[in-house]
Amino acid sequence: MTKFSLLFSFLAFFNLIICQSENRRVELLENIHLHLNKTTFSQGESLWFTAYVQDHKIKAPSNFTTNLNVAIYGTDGTVLKKKTFYMENGIALGDFEIDTSFVDTHYKVLAWTNHMRNFEKLKPFRQTIRILDNIKMILNSERPLSLEFWPEGGKLIEGVYNQVAFRLSDDLGRGISQDSMILVNEKDEIIHSRLTTNEFGYGRISFMPKDEVGYFFKYSAGASEAVVKLPHVTSSEIGIQFDNNLQDEILVRLLASNEVFKVKKDKRYTLAIFQDDKILLEDITIEDEQEIFALKRNAISYGVNTAVLLNANLVPVAHRMFFNYCQDSNRISSLKMEHTLNRDTLLINLALPNNLIKEASLSISALPSGSSSYNPESSIGTSFLLSPYLKKGSIALKPYMKFQDRKSLYELDTRLLMEGMGTYGWESRTMKEIQLKYIMENGFLVKGKIEDADLTKEKQVYLTTDETRAIRYTDINKDKTFELNMNLYQGDSLAISLIGDKGKLRRAKTYLYPFSVPKQVPLNYLESFKESIDVNLKNTFIPNLFKDSLEDGTIVLDEVVVMEKITKNKKILLSTITEARFIDDEDIKTIPSVVAYFRKLGLRPIYKNGEMKFQFNKFPYPISMIFINGMAASPGELDAMPLSRVESLVVTDDRTHQSHMVSIQLRPGFYVSPEKRNQYVRFLITNGYARSRAYENPGYNDYRSEVFDAYGILDWKPSVKVSSKEPTSIKIPTYGQESIQLYIEGMATDGSIFNEVQEINIRTLLEK
C-alpha cells in the first residue's frame, strides 16, 4: 500500500525552500487586469477602461505602485498612444479617443507598471482591439494548422491508461472545433477515431500505449493537414494521474505497470504541491501494487497549484497542474441584483452578499444582447486566478468562466494538463534573489535647483500644483538642488517657492530639470502579438456608427477658438436665453460673495420654508434653480460662499417656458491672489498623469440599426461603489433594446473579485 504523510524527514530541504521563499517575499508581484467597455470601435468612439491591480502575494489590491502605464501598439510594435494613469488602492480609470490616427484594422492594448519589469515571468495585460472603419473584407482562406499535445505527468507510461490533452489551432492561434481527428500507430492503424475539440481547440483522450510503438495525431481539412508524433513510451518510470471531480477531495494515482511497482518496491518518493510560497509535501513509499490516495481540498491553496513527483534524490520525475476549487473559498463573490424598468431606463440595485466584505468597486459594460463588439481575451477572474501561472496567460479559455461549473472546470483541467509546470516551475523555487533594476513608481520625480538660495537661512523649498492643490516641501541639498516625488497631472502647473527666514515664501531663481518620463515597455512584451482577424463579422464592410466621419484637426481647432473667446470675453452669449460668465481677479476684488454677485445679476435672495432661494427681479419674478458642479445646491450652501470659489457660471432665463436656472462651476483649486502668485515660479506639467474623463455617450446616428445592435454600446459605468449595508442604485438607458447584457467585474478591499455576465430581458419587464 502507498503511504503518505507530511514530510518532516527532509528538514534540510524544507528549510532551504522556506529560506528562499522568505528572500522572495520582499518582492512585490503585481497582476494587472483592464476591464474595457468593449473591444471593437469605430472612429469617433472612445476606449474606456477600469484597471485592477492585485498584489499577487497577498491576493489583495496593490497599495504600493501609483503609476499605471497603458499603451496602444500597432501590429508592427510601434506605439500609437501611451498614457500614465494614477492608481489608488489598486484601481485606475482611463480612456483613449479612437481618432483618425487609427488607420489599421487591429491594435494591441498593453498595461504594466515599471516595477513589474524586474520579473521576467510577470506578464503585462494584453487585449486586442479592432477598428471597424478599416475592415473591408473577411479573410476566409485556409490557414496552416498547428497541433500541440501533452501527456499527463509529462510522460507516456507503458501498460496503463494515460490521459493526453491536445489542441488544434491555426497559425493565428485561433482554436479549431472539429470531430474528425484520429489517433493512429506507426502502422497507420486507427487507435481512436473522431477525437473532438471544443471551441478553443482543446480535447482529451485516454488510451493504453505499448512500448516500442509510435503514435500519431492526424487531422486534415481541405488542403491543410496536421500530423504530430507523440513522445516515446517509457516502461521504467512512475507517473501521476489526478481525478479533480470530487467535492472535498482530490484523488491522486501513481501511474506505472505492475512490473515497475515491483522493481521500485520500498523506494521513497515525495509529492510536492505548491502555489507561490505555500508548499505541501507528502512522503510516499512504493509497494508492489498500484494505489490511489486522497488529498483534502481544504489543505491545499485555492486556485492553480502545481504537483511535482520527486524521487529519492529530489529530482522531478512527473508533474501536473490543477485547479483547487475549495467550496468554502470566497475568492470569487457574487452580487445581489434587483432591477425594474422605468420607461426607457433600467434601474438596477446592487449589493454585496454578506457583511464579510466592507466595500467593492465595480465596472459595468452594458451592451445589446448578441453584440459582436466585446471579445475579451480575459476577465478579472482569469487574469488573477489563472494568467499568472500559465505560460501563455489565459488565452483560449472562456473569459467569464464559472469556477464552480463542472463543464468549465473540466475544460480548465484540460488546459492545465497541457501546461506542464507552467510559469513558475519547480526550478523557480530555487531562484536566487533578484536584483531590482526598475523602481516602484509613486508619482513623478521632480528635480531642480535654487540658484540664488541663501543656505544659511533658506533651507527648504515649497511646491504646489495650481489645479489639484497637491502640496509638498523638501530640504535643499548643499549644492542647492532638491529632489522629491509628487502626483502631477498633465496640463496642470507646478508652482515652486523658496521658504525663507521665519517661514516667509519668496520667488527664487529656480531651474527645474525635465519631468521624468516613464520608460517604454520592452518589445518582448509584444512577442505573442499576432494579428487576429475576427471571422464572425456580420458584414464585409462596416460603416461608421456616426453620421459624419471625423476629419483631422477639426476638434482641436474648435477647442482653440473657444479658448480664445474665453480669454478675450468674460461674458459669452451661448443662446438668446443663456449666457456664460467667467469670474476673474477684478470681480473677486470688488465683489466679496456669491450672493452679492447674484444681486449684481438681478437675482435677489429670498427665504422660504427655512431655505434660501433666488428670484429674478423681472416680471413674472420667477424663482431660479441653482446647481453647483451639476448637482442641486443644498440649503445654505451659497450663503457664505466667497466668489473666489467660483470659476464660471451659466445663467438661463427662458420666460416663455418658465425655465430659469443658474449653474455654477467651482474653481478646481483654491484661489490665489495676484500678489501671492508672484511668490512662485511656475512650470507647465507635460509628462504627468493623464486626466480621466467622465464617460460620454458616443452619440450614435441610429440606435435601432443592425450596426448599433452589433457594435454599439448602451452605457459604461467605470466605478460603482457597492457595500453590504445598503443597495447602490444605477441607471442604464435601454435605447429600445429587447434584451441587454451586463459585463460586471470588480474588486473588493479584502481581495475578493467579481466576474459576472447578466442578461436582462427588457421585453419581459415591459409585459409585467
mmCIF file of C-alpha atoms in Angstrom, residues 445-448 461 472 474-477 481-485:
data_model
loop_
_atom_site.group_PDB
_atom_site.id
_atom_site.type_symbol
_atom_site.label_atom_id
_atom_site.label_comp_id
_atom_site.label_asym_id
_atom_site.label_seq_id
_atom_site.Cartn_x
_atom_site.Cartn_y
_atom_site.Cartn_z
ATOM 1 C CA LEU A 445 10.264 62.657 -9.893
ATOM 2 C CA VAL A 446 10.755 66.419 -9.564
ATOM 3 C CA LYS A 447 14.402 67.587 -9.590
ATOM 4 C CA GLY A 448 15.505 71.180 -9.510
ATOM 5 C CA VAL A 461 11.573 74.601 -0.943
ATOM 6 C CA ARG A 472 4.927 69.170 -0.750
ATOM 7 C CA THR A 474 11.567 69.286 0.979
ATOM 8 C CA ASP A 475 15.066 70.186 2.135
ATOM 9 C CA ILE A 476 17.589 71.829 -0.169
ATOM 10 C CA ASN A 477 20.865 69.960 -0.600
ATOM 11 C CA THR A 481 19.442 71.089 -5.558
ATOM 12 C CA PHE A 482 16.264 69.383 -4.379
ATOM 13 C CA GLU A 483 14.523 66.145 -5.315
ATOM 14 C CA LEU A 484 11.157 64.583 -4.440
ATOM 15 C CA ASN A 485 8.179 62.708 -5.900
#
